[in-house]
Short mmCIF file of C-alpha atoms in Angstrom, two decimals:
data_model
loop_
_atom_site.label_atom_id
_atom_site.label_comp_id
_atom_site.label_asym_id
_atom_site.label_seq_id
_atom_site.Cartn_x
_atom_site.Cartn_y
_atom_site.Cartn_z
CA UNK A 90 0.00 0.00 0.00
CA UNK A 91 2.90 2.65 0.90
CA UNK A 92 4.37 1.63 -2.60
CA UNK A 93 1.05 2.26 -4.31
CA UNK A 94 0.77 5.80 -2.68
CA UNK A 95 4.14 6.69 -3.35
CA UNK A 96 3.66 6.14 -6.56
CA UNK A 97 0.88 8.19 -6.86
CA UNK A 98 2.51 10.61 -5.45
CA UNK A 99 4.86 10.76 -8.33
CA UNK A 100 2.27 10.22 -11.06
CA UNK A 101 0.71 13.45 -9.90
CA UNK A 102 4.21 15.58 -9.63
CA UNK A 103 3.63 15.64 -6.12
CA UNK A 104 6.50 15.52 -2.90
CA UNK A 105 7.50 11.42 -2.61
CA UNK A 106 9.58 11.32 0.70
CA UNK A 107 11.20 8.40 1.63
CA UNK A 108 10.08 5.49 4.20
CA UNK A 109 12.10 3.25 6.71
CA UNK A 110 10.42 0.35 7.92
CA UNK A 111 12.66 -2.03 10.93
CA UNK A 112 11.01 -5.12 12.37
CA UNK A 113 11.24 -8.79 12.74
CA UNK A 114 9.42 -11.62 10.62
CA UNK A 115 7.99 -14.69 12.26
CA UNK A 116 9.64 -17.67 10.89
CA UNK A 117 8.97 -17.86 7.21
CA UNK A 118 11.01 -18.67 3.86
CA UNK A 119 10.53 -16.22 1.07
CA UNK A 120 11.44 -17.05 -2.28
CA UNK A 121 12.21 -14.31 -4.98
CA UNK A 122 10.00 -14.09 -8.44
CA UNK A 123 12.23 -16.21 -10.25
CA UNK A 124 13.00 -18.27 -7.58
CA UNK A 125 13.93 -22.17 -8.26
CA UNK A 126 12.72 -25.10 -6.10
CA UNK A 127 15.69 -26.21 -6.25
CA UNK A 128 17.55 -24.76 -3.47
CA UNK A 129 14.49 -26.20 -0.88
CA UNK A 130 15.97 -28.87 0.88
CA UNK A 131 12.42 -30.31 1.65
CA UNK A 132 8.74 -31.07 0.20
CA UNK A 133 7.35 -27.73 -0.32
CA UNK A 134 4.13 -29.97 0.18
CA UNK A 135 5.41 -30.49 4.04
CA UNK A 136 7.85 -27.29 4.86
CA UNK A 137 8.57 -26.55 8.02
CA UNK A 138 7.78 -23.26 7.60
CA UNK A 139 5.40 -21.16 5.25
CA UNK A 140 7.25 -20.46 2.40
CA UNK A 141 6.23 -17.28 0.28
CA UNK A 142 7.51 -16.13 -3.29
CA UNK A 143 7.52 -12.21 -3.34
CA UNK A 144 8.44 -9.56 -5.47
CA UNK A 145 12.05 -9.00 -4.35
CA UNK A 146 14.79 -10.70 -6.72
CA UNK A 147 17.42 -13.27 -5.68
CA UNK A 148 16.54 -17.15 -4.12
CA UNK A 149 14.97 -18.28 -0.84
CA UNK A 150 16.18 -17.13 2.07
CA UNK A 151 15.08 -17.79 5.60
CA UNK A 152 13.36 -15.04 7.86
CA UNK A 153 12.70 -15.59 11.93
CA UNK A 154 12.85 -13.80 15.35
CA UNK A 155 16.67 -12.41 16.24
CA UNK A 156 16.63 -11.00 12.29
CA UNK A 157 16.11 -7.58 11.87
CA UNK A 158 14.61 -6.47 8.42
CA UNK A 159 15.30 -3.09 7.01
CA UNK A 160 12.40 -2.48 4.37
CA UNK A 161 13.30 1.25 2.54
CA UNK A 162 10.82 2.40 0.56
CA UNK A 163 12.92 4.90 -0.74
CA UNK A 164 12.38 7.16 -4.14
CA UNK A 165 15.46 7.01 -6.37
CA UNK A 166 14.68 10.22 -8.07
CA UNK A 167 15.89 11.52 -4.97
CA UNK A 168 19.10 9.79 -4.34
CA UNK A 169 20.50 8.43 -7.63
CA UNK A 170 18.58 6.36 -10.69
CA UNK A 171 21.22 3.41 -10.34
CA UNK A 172 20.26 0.23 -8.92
CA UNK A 173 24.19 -1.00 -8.39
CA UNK A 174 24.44 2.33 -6.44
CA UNK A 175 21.73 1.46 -3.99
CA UNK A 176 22.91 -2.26 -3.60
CA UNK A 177 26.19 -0.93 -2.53
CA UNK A 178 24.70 1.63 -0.30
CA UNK A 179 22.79 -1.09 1.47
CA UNK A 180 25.90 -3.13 1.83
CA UNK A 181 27.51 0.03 3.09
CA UNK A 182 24.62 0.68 5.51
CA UNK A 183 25.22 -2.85 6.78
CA UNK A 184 29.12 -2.89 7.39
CA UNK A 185 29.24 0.45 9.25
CA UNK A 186 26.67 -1.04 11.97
CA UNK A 187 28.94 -3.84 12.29
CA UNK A 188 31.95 -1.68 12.31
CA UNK A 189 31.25 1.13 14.39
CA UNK A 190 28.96 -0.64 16.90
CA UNK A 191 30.21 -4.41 17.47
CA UNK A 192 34.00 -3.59 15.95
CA UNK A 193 33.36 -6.82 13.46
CA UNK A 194 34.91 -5.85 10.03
CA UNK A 195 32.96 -6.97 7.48
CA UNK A 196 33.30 -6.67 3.23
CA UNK A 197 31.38 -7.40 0.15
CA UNK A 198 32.52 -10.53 -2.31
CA UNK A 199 33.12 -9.50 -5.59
CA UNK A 200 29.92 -10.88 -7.51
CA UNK A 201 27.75 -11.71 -5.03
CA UNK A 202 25.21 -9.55 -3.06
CA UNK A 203 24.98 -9.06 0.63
CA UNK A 204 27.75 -8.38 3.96
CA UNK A 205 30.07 -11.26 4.56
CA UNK A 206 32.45 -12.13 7.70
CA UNK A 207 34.93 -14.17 6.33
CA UNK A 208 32.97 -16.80 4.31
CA UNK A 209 29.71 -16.26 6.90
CA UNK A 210 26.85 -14.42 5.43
CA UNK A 211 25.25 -11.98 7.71
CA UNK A 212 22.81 -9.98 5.46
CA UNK A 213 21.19 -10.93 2.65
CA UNK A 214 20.03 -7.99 0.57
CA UNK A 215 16.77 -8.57 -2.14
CA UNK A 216 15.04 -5.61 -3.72
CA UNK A 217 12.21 -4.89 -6.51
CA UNK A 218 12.07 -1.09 -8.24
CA UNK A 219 8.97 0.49 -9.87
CA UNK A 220 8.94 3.43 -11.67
CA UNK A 221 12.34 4.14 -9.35
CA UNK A 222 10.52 3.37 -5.97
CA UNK A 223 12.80 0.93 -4.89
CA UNK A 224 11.49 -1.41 -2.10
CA UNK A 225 12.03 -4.92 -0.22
CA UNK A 226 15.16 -4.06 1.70
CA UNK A 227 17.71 -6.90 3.63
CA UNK A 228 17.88 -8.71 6.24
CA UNK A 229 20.40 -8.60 9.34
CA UNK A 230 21.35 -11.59 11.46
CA UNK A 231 21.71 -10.65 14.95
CA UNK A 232 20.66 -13.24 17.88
CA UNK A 233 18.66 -15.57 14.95
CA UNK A 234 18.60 -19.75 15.14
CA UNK A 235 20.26 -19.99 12.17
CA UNK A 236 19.04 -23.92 11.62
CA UNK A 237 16.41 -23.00 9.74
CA UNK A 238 19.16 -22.27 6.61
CA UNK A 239 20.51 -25.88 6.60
CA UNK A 240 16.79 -26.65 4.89
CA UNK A 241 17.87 -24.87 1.94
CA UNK A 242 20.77 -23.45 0.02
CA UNK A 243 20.30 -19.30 1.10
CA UNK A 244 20.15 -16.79 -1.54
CA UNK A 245 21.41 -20.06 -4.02
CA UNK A 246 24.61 -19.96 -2.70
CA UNK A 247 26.56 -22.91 -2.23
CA UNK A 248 29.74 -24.40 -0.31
CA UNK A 249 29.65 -20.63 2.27
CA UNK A 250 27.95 -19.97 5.71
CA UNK A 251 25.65 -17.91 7.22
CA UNK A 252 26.76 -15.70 10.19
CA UNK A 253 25.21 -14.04 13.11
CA UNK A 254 26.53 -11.05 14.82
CA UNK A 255 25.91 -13.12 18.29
CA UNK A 256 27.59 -16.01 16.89
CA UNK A 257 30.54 -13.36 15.78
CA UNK A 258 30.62 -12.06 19.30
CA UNK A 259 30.48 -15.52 20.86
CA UNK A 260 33.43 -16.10 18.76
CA UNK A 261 35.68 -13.37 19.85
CA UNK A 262 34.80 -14.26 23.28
CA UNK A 263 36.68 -17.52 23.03
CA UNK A 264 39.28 -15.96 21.22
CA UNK A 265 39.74 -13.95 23.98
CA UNK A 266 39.69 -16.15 26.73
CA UNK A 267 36.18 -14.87 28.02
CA UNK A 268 33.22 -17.44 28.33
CA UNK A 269 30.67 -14.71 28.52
CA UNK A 270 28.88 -11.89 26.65
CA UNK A 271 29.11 -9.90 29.59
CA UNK A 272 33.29 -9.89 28.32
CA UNK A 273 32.29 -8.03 25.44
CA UNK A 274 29.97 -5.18 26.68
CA UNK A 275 26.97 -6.71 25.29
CA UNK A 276 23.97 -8.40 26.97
CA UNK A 277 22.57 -10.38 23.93
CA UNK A 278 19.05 -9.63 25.23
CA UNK A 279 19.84 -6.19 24.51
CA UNK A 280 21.35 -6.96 21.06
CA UNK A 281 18.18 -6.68 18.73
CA UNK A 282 17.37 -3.08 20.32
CA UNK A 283 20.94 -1.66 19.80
CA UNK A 284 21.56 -3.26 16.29
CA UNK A 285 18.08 -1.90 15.45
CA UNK A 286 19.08 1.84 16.39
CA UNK A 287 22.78 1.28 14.68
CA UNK A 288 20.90 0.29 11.46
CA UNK A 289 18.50 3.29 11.64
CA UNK A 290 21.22 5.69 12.59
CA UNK A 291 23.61 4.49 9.33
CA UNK A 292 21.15 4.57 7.16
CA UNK A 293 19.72 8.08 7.21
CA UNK A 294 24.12 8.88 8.02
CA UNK A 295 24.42 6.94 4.50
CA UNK A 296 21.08 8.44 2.46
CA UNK A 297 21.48 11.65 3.72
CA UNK A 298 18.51 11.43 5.54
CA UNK A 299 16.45 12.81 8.58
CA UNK A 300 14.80 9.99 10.66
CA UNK A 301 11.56 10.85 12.41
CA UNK A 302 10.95 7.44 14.16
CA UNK A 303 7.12 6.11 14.97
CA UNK A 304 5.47 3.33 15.95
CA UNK A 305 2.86 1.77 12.71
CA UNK A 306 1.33 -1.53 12.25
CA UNK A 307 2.67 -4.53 11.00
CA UNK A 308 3.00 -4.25 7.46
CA UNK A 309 2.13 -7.14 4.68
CA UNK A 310 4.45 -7.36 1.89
CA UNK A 311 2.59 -9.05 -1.14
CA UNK A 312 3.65 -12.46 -1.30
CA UNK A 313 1.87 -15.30 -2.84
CA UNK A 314 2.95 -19.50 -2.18
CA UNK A 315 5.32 -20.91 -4.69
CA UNK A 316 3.26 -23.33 -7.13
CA UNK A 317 4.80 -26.94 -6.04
#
C-alpha cells in the first residue's frame, strides 16, 4: 500500500519522501519471483515453515525472530537512478553497523550480493524497483537460530555460511579467553534493540537522511505461495 501511494505521489508531480520500515518476521522462507525449487531442501508440500515467493529478486532465504529487516521504501529520483548504487549503499549501511557498533569488520565478495564475515553471510540484501521506488530491503542476522538455513541453500549460494553477529561475538569471546557476553559489553538480550538503532542511525548517516521514528502496524508485503 505505501508503494502504491508513493507512486501516486509521483504520477501526480507531487513531494514522494522516503520510508524506513525495521522489524522482525515470524519464521517464514521467502522465495524471490524467479526463484527455483531447487535450493528447498524439503517437500514444499510439508515445509517446516510457510514459504512465500515475493516480489524482491534473488533465491529463498530464511526469515525468523533475532533477524532484523530493514524495508526502505525509498524514491530514487531523490538519491541516484542506479540500482548497483543502492545495492552498494545497502551493503555500506550494513558494514558500518557492524563496524562502528560491534568492531566486526565486514566486506562485500566480488559478484555476489549481501555483507560477509569471512565466508559467513550476515545480510542478505533482495530488492524490486517500480517506476524508481525501490522497495524490499535486507535482512540482518543478529541473535537468529540460524538452523532454519541448513533446509535450503540461502540466496542459491553454495559451499559458504551464514553468520550471526551473536555467533561473531560468541566467537571473539573464546578468542579472547572470556566465556561470557558480559566480556564483550553486550547483553545479547539487549542486542536486537541496539543493532536496530545502529541500522537506523547508518542509514539516514548513509542516504542523507532525517529519521523521524514512529510506531505503525505490522506491514504485509505481497507475497503469494510458490506453485509446487
Amino acid at each position: 500500500m505505501i508503494v502504491r501511494e508513493k507512486i501516486g505521489l509521483i504520477e501526480r508531480n507531487e513531494e514522494c519522501p522516503d520510508t524506513l520500515i525495521v522489524l522482525q518476521h515470524q519464521p517464514v522462507y521467502t522465495m524471490g519471483t524467479g526463484s527455483s525449487l531447487e535450493y528447498l531442501n524439503f517437500d514444499i508440500k510439508n515445509a517446516p515453515f510457510d514459504v512465500y515467493r515475493t516480489e524482491r529478486g534473488g533465491e529463498v532465504t530464511y526469515h525468523g525472530p533475532g533477524q532484523l529487516i530493514m524495508y526502505p521504501i525509498i524514491n530514487l529520483r531523490n538519491h541516484k537512478m542506479d540500482l548497483h548504487w543502492y545495492l552498494r549503499e545497502l551493503e555500506e549501511v550494513v558494514i558500518r553497523v557492524l563496524s562502528a557498533t560491534f568492531s566486526i569488520k565486514a566486506s562485500r565478495i566480488e559478484g555476489l550480493t549481501g555483507v560477509w564475515v569471512g565466508d559467513q553471510k550476515l545480510a542478505a540484501i533482495g530488492i524490486k524497483v517500480s517506476q524508481w521506488i525501490a522497495y524490499h530491503g535486507l535482512a540482518l542476522n543478529v541473535t537468529t537460530d540460524l538452523e532454519p538455513f541448513n533446509l535450503i541453500v540461502p540466496c542459491g549460494i553454495r559451499n559458504r555460511k551464514v553468520g550471526s553477529i551473536k555467533g561473531l561475538l560468541g566467537e571473539a569471546c573464546l578468542l579472547n579467553g572470556h566465556t561470557d557476553a558480559k566480556a564483550h559489553h553486550f547483553d545479547y538480550s539487549q542486542l536486537i534493540d541496539i543493532t536496530s538503532q545502529s541500522l537506523i542511525r547508518e542509514f539516514s548517516e548513509v542516504f542523507q537522511l532525517q529519521i523521524q521514528q514512529r510506531s505503525v502496524p505490522i506491514l504485509e508485503f505481497l507475497m503469494k505461495k510458490p506453485e509446487s
